[in-house]
Short mmCIF file of C-alpha atoms and ligand atoms in Angstrom, two decimals:
data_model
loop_
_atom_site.label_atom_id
_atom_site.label_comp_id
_atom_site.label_asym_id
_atom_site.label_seq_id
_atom_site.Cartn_x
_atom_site.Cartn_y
_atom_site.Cartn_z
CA UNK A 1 99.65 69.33 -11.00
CA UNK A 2 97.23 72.67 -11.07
CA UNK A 3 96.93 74.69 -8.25
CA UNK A 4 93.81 76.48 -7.51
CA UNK A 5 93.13 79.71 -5.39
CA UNK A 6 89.82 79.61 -3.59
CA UNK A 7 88.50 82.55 -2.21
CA UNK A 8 85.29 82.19 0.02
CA UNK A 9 86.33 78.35 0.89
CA UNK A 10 84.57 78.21 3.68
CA UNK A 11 81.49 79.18 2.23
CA UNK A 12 78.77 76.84 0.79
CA UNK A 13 80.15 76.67 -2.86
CA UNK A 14 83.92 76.87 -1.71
CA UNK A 15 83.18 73.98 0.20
CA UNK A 16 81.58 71.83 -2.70
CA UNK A 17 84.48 73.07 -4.89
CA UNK A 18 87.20 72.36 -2.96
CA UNK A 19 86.02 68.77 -2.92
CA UNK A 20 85.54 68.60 -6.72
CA UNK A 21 89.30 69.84 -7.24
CA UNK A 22 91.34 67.55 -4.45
CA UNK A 23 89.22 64.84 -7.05
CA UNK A 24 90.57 66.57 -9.79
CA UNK A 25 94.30 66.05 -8.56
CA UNK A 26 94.38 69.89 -7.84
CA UNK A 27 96.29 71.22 -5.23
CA UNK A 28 93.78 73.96 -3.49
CA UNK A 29 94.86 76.79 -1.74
CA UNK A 30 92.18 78.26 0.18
CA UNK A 31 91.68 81.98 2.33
CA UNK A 32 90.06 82.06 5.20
CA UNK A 33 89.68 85.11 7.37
CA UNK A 34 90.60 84.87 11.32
CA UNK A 35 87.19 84.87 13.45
CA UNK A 36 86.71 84.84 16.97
CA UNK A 37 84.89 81.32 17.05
CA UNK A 38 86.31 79.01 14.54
CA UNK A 39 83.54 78.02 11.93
CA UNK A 40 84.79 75.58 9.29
CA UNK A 41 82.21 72.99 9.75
CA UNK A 42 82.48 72.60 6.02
CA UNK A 43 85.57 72.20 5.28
CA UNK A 44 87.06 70.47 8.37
CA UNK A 45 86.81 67.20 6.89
CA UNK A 46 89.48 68.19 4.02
CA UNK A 47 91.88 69.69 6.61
CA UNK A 48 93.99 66.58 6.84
CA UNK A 49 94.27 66.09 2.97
CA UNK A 50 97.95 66.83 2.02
CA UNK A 51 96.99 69.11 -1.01
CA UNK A 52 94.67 71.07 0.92
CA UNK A 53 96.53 74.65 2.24
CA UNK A 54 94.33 77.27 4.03
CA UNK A 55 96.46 80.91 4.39
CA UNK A 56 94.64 83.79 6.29
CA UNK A 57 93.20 86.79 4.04
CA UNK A 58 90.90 89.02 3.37
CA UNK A 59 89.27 90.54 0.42
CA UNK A 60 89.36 93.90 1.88
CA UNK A 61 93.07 93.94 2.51
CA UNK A 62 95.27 93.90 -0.39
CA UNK A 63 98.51 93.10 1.08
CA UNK A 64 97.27 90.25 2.63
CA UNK A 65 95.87 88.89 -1.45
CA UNK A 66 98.89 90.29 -3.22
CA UNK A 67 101.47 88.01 -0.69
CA UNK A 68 98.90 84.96 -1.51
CA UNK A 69 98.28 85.01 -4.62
CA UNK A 70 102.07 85.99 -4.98
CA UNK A 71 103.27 82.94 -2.98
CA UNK A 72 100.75 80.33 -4.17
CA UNK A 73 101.38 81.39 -8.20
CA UNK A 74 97.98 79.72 -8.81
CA UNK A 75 96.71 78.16 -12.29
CA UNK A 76 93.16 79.12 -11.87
CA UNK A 77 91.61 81.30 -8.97
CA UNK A 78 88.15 81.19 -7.93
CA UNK A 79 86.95 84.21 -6.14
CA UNK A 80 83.57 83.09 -4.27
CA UNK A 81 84.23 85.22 -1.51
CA UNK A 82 81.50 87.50 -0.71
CA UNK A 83 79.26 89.26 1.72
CA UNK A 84 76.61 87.03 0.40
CA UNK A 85 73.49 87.92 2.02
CA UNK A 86 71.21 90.28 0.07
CA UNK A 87 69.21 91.00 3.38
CA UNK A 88 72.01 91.86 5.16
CA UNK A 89 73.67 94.42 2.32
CA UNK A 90 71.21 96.99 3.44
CA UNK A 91 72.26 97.17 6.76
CA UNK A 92 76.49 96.97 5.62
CA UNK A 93 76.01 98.49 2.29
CA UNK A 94 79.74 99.84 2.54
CA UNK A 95 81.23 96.83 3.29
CA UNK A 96 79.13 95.29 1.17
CA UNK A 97 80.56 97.05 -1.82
CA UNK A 98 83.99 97.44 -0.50
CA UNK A 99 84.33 93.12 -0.86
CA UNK A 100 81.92 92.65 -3.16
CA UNK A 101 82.92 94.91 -5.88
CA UNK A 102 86.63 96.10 -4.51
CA UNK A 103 87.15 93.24 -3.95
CA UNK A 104 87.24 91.25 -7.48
CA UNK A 105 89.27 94.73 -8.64
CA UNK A 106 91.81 93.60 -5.91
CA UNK A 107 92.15 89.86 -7.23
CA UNK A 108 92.29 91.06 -10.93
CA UNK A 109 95.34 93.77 -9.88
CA UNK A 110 97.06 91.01 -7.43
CA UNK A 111 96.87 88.82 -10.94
CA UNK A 112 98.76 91.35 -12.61
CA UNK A 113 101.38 92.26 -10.11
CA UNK A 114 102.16 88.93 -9.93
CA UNK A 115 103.03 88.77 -13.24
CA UNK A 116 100.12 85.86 -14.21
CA UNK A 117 98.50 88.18 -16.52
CA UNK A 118 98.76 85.74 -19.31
CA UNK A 119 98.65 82.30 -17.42
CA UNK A 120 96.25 82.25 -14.33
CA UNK A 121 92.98 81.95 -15.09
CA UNK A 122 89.90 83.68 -12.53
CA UNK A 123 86.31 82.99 -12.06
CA UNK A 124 84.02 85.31 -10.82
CA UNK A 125 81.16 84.31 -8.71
CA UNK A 126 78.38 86.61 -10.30
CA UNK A 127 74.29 86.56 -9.32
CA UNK A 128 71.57 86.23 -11.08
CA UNK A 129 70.36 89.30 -8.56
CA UNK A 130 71.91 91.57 -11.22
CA UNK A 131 68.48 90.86 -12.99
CA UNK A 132 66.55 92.19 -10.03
CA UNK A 133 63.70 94.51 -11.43
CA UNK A 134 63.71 91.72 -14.09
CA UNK A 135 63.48 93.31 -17.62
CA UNK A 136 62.60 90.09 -19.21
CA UNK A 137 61.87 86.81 -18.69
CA UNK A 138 63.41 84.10 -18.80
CA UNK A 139 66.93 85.41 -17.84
CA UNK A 140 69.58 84.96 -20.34
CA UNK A 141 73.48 86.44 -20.74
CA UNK A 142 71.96 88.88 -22.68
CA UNK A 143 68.74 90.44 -20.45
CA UNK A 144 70.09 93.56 -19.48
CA UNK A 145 70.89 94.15 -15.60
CA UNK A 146 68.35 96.04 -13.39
CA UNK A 147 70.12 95.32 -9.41
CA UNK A 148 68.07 96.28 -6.89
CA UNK A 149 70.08 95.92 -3.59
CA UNK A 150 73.06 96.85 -2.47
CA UNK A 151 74.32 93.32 -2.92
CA UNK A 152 73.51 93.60 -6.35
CA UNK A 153 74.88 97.11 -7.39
CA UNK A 154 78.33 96.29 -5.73
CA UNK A 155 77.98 92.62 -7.53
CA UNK A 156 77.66 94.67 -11.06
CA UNK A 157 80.93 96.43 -10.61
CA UNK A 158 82.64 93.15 -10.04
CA UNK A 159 80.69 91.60 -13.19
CA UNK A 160 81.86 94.80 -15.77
CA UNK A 161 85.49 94.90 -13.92
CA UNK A 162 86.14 91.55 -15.30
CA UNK A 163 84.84 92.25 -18.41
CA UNK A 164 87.08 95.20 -18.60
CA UNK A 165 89.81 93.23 -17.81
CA UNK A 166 89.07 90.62 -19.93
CA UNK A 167 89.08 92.88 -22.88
CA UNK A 168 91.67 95.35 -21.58
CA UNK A 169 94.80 93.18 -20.81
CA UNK A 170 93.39 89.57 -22.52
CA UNK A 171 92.80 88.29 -19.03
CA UNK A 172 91.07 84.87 -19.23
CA UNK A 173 88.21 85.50 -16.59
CA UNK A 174 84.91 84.70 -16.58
CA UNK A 175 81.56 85.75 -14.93
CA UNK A 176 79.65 82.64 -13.53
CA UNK A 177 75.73 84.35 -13.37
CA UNK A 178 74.35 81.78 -11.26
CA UNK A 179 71.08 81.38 -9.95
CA UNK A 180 69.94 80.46 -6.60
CA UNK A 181 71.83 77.14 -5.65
CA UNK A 182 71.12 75.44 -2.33
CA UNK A 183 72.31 72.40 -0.16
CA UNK A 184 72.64 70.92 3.10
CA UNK A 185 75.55 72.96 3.64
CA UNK A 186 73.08 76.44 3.01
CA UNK A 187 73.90 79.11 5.42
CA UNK A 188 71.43 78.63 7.75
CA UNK A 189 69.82 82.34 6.96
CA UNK A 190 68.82 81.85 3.54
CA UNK A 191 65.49 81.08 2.67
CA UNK A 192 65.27 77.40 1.66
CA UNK A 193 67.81 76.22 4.49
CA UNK A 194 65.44 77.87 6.97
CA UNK A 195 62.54 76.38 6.38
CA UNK A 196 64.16 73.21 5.96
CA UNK A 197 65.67 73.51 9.57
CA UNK A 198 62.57 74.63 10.97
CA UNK A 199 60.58 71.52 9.52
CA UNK A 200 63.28 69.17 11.45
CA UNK A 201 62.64 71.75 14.55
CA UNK A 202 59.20 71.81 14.37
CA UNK A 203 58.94 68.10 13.82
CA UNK A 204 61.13 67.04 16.96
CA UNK A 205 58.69 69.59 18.83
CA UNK A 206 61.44 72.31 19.63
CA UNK A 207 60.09 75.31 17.57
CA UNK A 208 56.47 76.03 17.00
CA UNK A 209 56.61 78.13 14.30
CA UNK A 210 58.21 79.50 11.19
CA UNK A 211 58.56 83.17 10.32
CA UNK A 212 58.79 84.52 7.25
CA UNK A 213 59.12 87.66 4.64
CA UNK A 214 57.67 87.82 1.13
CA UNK A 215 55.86 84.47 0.19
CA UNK A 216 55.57 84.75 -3.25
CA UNK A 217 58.76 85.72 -4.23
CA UNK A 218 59.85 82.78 -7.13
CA UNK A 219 63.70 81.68 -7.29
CA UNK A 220 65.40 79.22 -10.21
CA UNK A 221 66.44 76.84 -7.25
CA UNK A 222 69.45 74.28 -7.83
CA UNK A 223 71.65 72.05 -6.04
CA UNK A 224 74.91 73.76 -5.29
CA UNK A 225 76.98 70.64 -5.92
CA UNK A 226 76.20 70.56 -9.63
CA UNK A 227 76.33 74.35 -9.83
CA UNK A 228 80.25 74.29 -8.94
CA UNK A 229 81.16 71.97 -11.47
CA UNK A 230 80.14 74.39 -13.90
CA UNK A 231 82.60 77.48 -12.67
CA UNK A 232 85.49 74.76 -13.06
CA UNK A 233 84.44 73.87 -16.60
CA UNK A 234 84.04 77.64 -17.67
CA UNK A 235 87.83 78.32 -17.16
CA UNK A 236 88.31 74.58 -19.10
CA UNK A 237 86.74 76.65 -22.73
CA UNK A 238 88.98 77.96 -25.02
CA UNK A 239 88.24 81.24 -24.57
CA UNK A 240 87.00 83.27 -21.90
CA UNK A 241 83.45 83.94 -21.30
CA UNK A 242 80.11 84.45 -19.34
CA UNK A 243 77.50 82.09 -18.46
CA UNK A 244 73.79 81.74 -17.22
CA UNK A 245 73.73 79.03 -14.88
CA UNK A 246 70.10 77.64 -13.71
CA UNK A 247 67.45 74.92 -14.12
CA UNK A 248 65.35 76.87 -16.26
CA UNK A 249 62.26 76.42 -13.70
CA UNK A 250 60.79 78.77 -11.07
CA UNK A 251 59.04 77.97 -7.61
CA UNK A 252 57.81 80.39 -5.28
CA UNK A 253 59.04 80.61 -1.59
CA UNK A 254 55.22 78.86 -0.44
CA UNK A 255 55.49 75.99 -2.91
CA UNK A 256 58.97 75.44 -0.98
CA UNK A 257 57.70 75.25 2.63
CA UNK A 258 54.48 73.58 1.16
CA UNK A 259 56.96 70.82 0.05
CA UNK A 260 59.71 70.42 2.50
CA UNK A 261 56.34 70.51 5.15
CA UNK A 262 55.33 67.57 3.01
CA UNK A 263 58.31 65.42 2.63
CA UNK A 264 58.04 65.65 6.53
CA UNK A 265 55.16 64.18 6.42
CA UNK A 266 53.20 67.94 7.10
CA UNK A 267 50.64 68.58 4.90
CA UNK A 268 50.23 73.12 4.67
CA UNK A 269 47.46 74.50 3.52
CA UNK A 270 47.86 78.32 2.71
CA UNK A 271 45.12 80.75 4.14
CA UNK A 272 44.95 84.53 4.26
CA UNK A 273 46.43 87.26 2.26
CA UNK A 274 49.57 89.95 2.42
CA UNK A 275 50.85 89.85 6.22
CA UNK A 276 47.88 88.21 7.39
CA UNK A 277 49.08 85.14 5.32
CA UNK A 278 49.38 81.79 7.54
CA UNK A 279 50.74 78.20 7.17
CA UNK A 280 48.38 75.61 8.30
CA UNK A 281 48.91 72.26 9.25
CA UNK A 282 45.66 70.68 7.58
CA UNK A 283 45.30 67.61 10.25
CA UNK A 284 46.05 69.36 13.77
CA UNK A 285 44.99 72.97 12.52
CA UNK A 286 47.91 73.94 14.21
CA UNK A 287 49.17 77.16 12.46
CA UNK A 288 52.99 76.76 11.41
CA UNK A 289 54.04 79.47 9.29
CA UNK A 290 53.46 83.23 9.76
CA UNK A 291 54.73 86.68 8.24
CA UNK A 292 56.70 88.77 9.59
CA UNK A 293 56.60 92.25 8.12
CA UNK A 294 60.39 92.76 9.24
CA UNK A 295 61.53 90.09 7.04
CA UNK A 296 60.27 92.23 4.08
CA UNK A 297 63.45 94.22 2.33
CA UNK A 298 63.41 97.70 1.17
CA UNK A 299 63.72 96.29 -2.41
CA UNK A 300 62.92 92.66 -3.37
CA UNK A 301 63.77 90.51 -6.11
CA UNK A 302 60.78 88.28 -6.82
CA UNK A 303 60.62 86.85 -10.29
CA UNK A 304 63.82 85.24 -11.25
CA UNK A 305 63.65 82.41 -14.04
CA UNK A 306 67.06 81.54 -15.30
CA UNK A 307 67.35 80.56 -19.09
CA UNK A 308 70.59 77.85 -19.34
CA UNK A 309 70.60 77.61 -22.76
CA UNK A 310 74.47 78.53 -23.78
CA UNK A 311 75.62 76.49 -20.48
CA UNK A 312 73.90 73.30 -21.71
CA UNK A 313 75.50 74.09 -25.61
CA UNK A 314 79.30 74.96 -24.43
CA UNK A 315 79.33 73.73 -21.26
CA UNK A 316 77.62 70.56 -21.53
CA UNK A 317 75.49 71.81 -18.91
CA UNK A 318 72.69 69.51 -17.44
CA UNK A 319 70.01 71.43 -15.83
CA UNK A 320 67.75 68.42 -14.69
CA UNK A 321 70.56 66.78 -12.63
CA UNK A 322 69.09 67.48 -9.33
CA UNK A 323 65.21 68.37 -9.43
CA UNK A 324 63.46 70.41 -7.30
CA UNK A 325 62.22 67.71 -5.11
CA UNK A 326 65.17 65.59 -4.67
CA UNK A 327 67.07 69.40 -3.57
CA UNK A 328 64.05 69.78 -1.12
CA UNK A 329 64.56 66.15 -0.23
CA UNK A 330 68.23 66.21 0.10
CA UNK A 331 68.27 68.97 2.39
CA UNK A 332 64.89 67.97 4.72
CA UNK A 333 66.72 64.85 4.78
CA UNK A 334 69.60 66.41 6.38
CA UNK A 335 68.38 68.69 9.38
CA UNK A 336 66.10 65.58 10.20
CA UNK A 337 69.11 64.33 11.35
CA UNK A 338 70.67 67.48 13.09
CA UNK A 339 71.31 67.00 16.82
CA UNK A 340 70.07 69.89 18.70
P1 NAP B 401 78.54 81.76 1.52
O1 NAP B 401 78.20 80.37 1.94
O2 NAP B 401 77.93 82.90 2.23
O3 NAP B 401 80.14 81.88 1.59
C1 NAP B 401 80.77 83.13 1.46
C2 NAP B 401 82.26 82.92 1.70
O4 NAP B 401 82.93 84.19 1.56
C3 NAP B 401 82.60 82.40 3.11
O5 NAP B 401 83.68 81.51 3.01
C4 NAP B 401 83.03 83.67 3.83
O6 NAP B 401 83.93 83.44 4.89
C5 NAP B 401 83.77 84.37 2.70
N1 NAP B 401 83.95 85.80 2.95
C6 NAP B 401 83.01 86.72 3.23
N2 NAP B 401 83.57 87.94 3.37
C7 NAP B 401 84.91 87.78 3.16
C8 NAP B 401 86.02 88.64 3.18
N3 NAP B 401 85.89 89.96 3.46
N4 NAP B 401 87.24 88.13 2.92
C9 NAP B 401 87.40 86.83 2.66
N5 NAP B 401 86.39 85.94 2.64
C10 NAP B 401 85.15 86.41 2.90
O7 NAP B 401 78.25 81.96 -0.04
P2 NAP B 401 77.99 80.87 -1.19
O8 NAP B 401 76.54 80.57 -1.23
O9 NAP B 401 78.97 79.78 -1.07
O10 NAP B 401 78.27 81.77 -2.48
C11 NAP B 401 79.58 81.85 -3.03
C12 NAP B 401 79.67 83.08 -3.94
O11 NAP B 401 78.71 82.97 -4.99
C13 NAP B 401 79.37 84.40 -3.26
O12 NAP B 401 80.19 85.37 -3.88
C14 NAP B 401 77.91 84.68 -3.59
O13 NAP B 401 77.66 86.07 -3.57
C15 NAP B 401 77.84 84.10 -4.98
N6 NAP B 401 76.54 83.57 -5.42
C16 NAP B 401 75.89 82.65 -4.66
C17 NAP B 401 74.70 82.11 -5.11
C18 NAP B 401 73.93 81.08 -4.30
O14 NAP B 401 72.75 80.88 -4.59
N7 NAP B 401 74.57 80.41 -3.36
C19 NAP B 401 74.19 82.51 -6.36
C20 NAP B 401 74.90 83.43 -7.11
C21 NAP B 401 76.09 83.95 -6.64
P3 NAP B 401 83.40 83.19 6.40
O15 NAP B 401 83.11 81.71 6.45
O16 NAP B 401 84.55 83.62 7.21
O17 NAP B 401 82.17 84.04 6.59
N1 GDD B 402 66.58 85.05 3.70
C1 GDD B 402 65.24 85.09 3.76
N2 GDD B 402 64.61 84.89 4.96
N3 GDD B 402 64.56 85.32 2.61
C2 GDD B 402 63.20 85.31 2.69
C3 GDD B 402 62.51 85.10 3.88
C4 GDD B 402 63.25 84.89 5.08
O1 GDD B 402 62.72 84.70 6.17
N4 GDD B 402 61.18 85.14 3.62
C5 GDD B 402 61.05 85.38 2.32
N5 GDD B 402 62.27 85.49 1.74
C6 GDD B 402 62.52 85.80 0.32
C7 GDD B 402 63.50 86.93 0.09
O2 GDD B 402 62.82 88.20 0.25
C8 GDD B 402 63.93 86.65 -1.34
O3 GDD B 402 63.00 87.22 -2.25
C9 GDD B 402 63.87 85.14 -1.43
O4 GDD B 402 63.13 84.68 -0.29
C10 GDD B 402 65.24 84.44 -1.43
O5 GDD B 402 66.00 84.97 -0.36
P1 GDD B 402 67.40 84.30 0.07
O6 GDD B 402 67.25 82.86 0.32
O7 GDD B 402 67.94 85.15 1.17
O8 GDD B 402 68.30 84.41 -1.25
P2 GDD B 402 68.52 85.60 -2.30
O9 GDD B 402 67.87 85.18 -3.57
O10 GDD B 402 68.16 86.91 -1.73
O11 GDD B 402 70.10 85.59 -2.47
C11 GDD B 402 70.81 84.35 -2.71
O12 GDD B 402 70.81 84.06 -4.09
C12 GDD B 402 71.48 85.03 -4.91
C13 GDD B 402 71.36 84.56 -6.38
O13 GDD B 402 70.13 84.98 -6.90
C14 GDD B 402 72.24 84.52 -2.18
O14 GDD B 402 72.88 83.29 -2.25
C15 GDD B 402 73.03 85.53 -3.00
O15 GDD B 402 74.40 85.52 -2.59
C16 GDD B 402 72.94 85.13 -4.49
O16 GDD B 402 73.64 86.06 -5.30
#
């Protein structure tokens, strides 16, 4: 039997993954850090599952990794955990870089010092926001890197540490550059999982409108689920090595609230230009969505197009799984049926 190391299992994609594995016949070891108010809404389904083992950690703290990963001796580690909201890494830019980027340095050295050098294998939850100020387009594993947040310049570091690694010491680890993935288990401050929630909210009458930053920033939107079964057939290849993952088509952040609006039966019609941009129901004349200037960051990534070419050759990679309506679908369908 395998054991995997999860880090970030609480998260959106350690959720998803976890699931995949206990499938699998994995045992999963996961790390979750102690909070004040317990939040495992996504996992607390698997708790009961008698190959499913949660240990406390955190990716700041060393000792804490080191007596994990030397306890658990795992097969394959996935390190997912992150401080994962771009937004939010220009307010804790230090923190942001001391997980995000010291972070994957610490899993790499707990490897080592626990003597798995040549047997445990590590994926590396890397962004497509290392394209940022995109130099070309599509994106491909070999568009050079432009980051252009915080989030991003920390994320680099951890890319090139395993890289180093890899080539350093023969490490197998690879760099999974995915593109925007979503789901009904989206932290609730991300783009599409916001306007999805607000469409149920408006709907049911509780919220009257939706507030938003940059409209026309585009995204390579996927559905998380199929995304994580491609960081557990990465460290399946022979050899080590990094991949684009995406669906090889763009939308823009309007043509996503035009359509969730839709599938709810809300027809948009977008008026206006720059800040004075508005959302308006066509039949009531209602307006629904505004801008808000505040939701605008410093630097913004607005042109990503992922190019999934060497995924869909080596990895058997299907990008047309899940399209972008039946994500938008998926996920309206879901906060329809939220209780508030
Ligand atoms: P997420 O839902 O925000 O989950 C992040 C996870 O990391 C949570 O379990 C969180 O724990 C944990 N975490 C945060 N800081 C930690 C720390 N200091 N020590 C230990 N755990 C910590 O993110 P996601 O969407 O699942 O993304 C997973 C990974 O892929 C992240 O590294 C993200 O940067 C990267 N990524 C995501 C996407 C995407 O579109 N989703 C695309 C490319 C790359 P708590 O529950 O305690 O907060
Ligand atoms: N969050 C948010 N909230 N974003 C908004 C809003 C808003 O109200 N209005 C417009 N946007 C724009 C952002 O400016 C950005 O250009 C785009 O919508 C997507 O923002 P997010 O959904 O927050 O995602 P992200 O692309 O910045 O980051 C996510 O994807 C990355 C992969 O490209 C995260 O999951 C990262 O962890 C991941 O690396």
């Amino acid at each position: 039997m395998k054991k995997a190391l999860i880090t970030g299992i609480s998260g959106q994609d350690g959720s998803f993954l976890t699931e995949l594995l206990l499938h699998k016949g994995y045992e999963v070891h996961g790390i979750v850090r102690r909070s004040s108010t317990e939040h495992r809404e996504r996992i607390a389904h698997l708790e009961e599952h008698d190959k499913f083992i949660l240990h406390y950690g955190d990716l700041s703290d060393y000792v804490s990794l080191m007596s994990i990963v030397g306890s658990v001796l795992p097969d394959e580690i996935y390190n997912l955990a992150a401080q994962s909201h771009v937004g939010v890494s220009f307010d804790v830019a230090e923190y942001t870089a001391d997980v995000d980027a010291m972070g994957v340095l610490r899993i790499l050295e707990c490897v080592r010092n626990a003597g798995l050098t040549d047997s445990c294998k590590i994926y590396q939850a890397s962004t497509s926001e290392l394209y940022g100020r995109v130099e070309e387009k599509p994106q491909s594993e070999l568009t050079p890197f432009h980051p252009y947040s915080p989030y991003a310049v920390a994320k680099q570091y951890g890319y090139w540490i395993v890289k180093e690694y890899r080539e350093a010491y023969g490490m197998f680890c690879c760099n999974g550059i995915l593109f925007n993935h979503e789901s009904e288990r989206r932290g609730e401050s991300f783009v599409t999982r916001k306007i999805t929630l607000a469409v149920s909210r408006i709907k049911k009458g509780i919220q009257s409108r939706l507030y938003l930053g940059n409209l026309s920033s585009k995204r390579d939107w996927g559905y998380a689920k199929d995304y994580v079964e491609c960081m557990w057939r990465m460290l399946q290849q022979d050899k080590p090595d990094d991949f684009v993952i995406a669906t090889g088509r763009q939308h823009s952040v309007r043509e996503f609230c035009e359509r969730a609006f839709h599938y709810a039966g809300i027809d948009l019609e977008f008026t206006g230009k720059g800040l004075n941009e508005k959302g308006i129901d066509k039949n009531s004349g209602r307006v629904l969505v505004e801008v808000d200037p505040g939701l605008y960051r410093p630097t913004d990534v607005v042109d990503l197009l992922g190019n999934p070419d060497k995924a869909k050759q080596k990895l058997n990679w299907n990008p047309d799984r899940t399209s972008f309506d039946e994500l938008v679908r998926i996920m309206v369908d879901y906060d329809m049926q939220m209780k508030y």
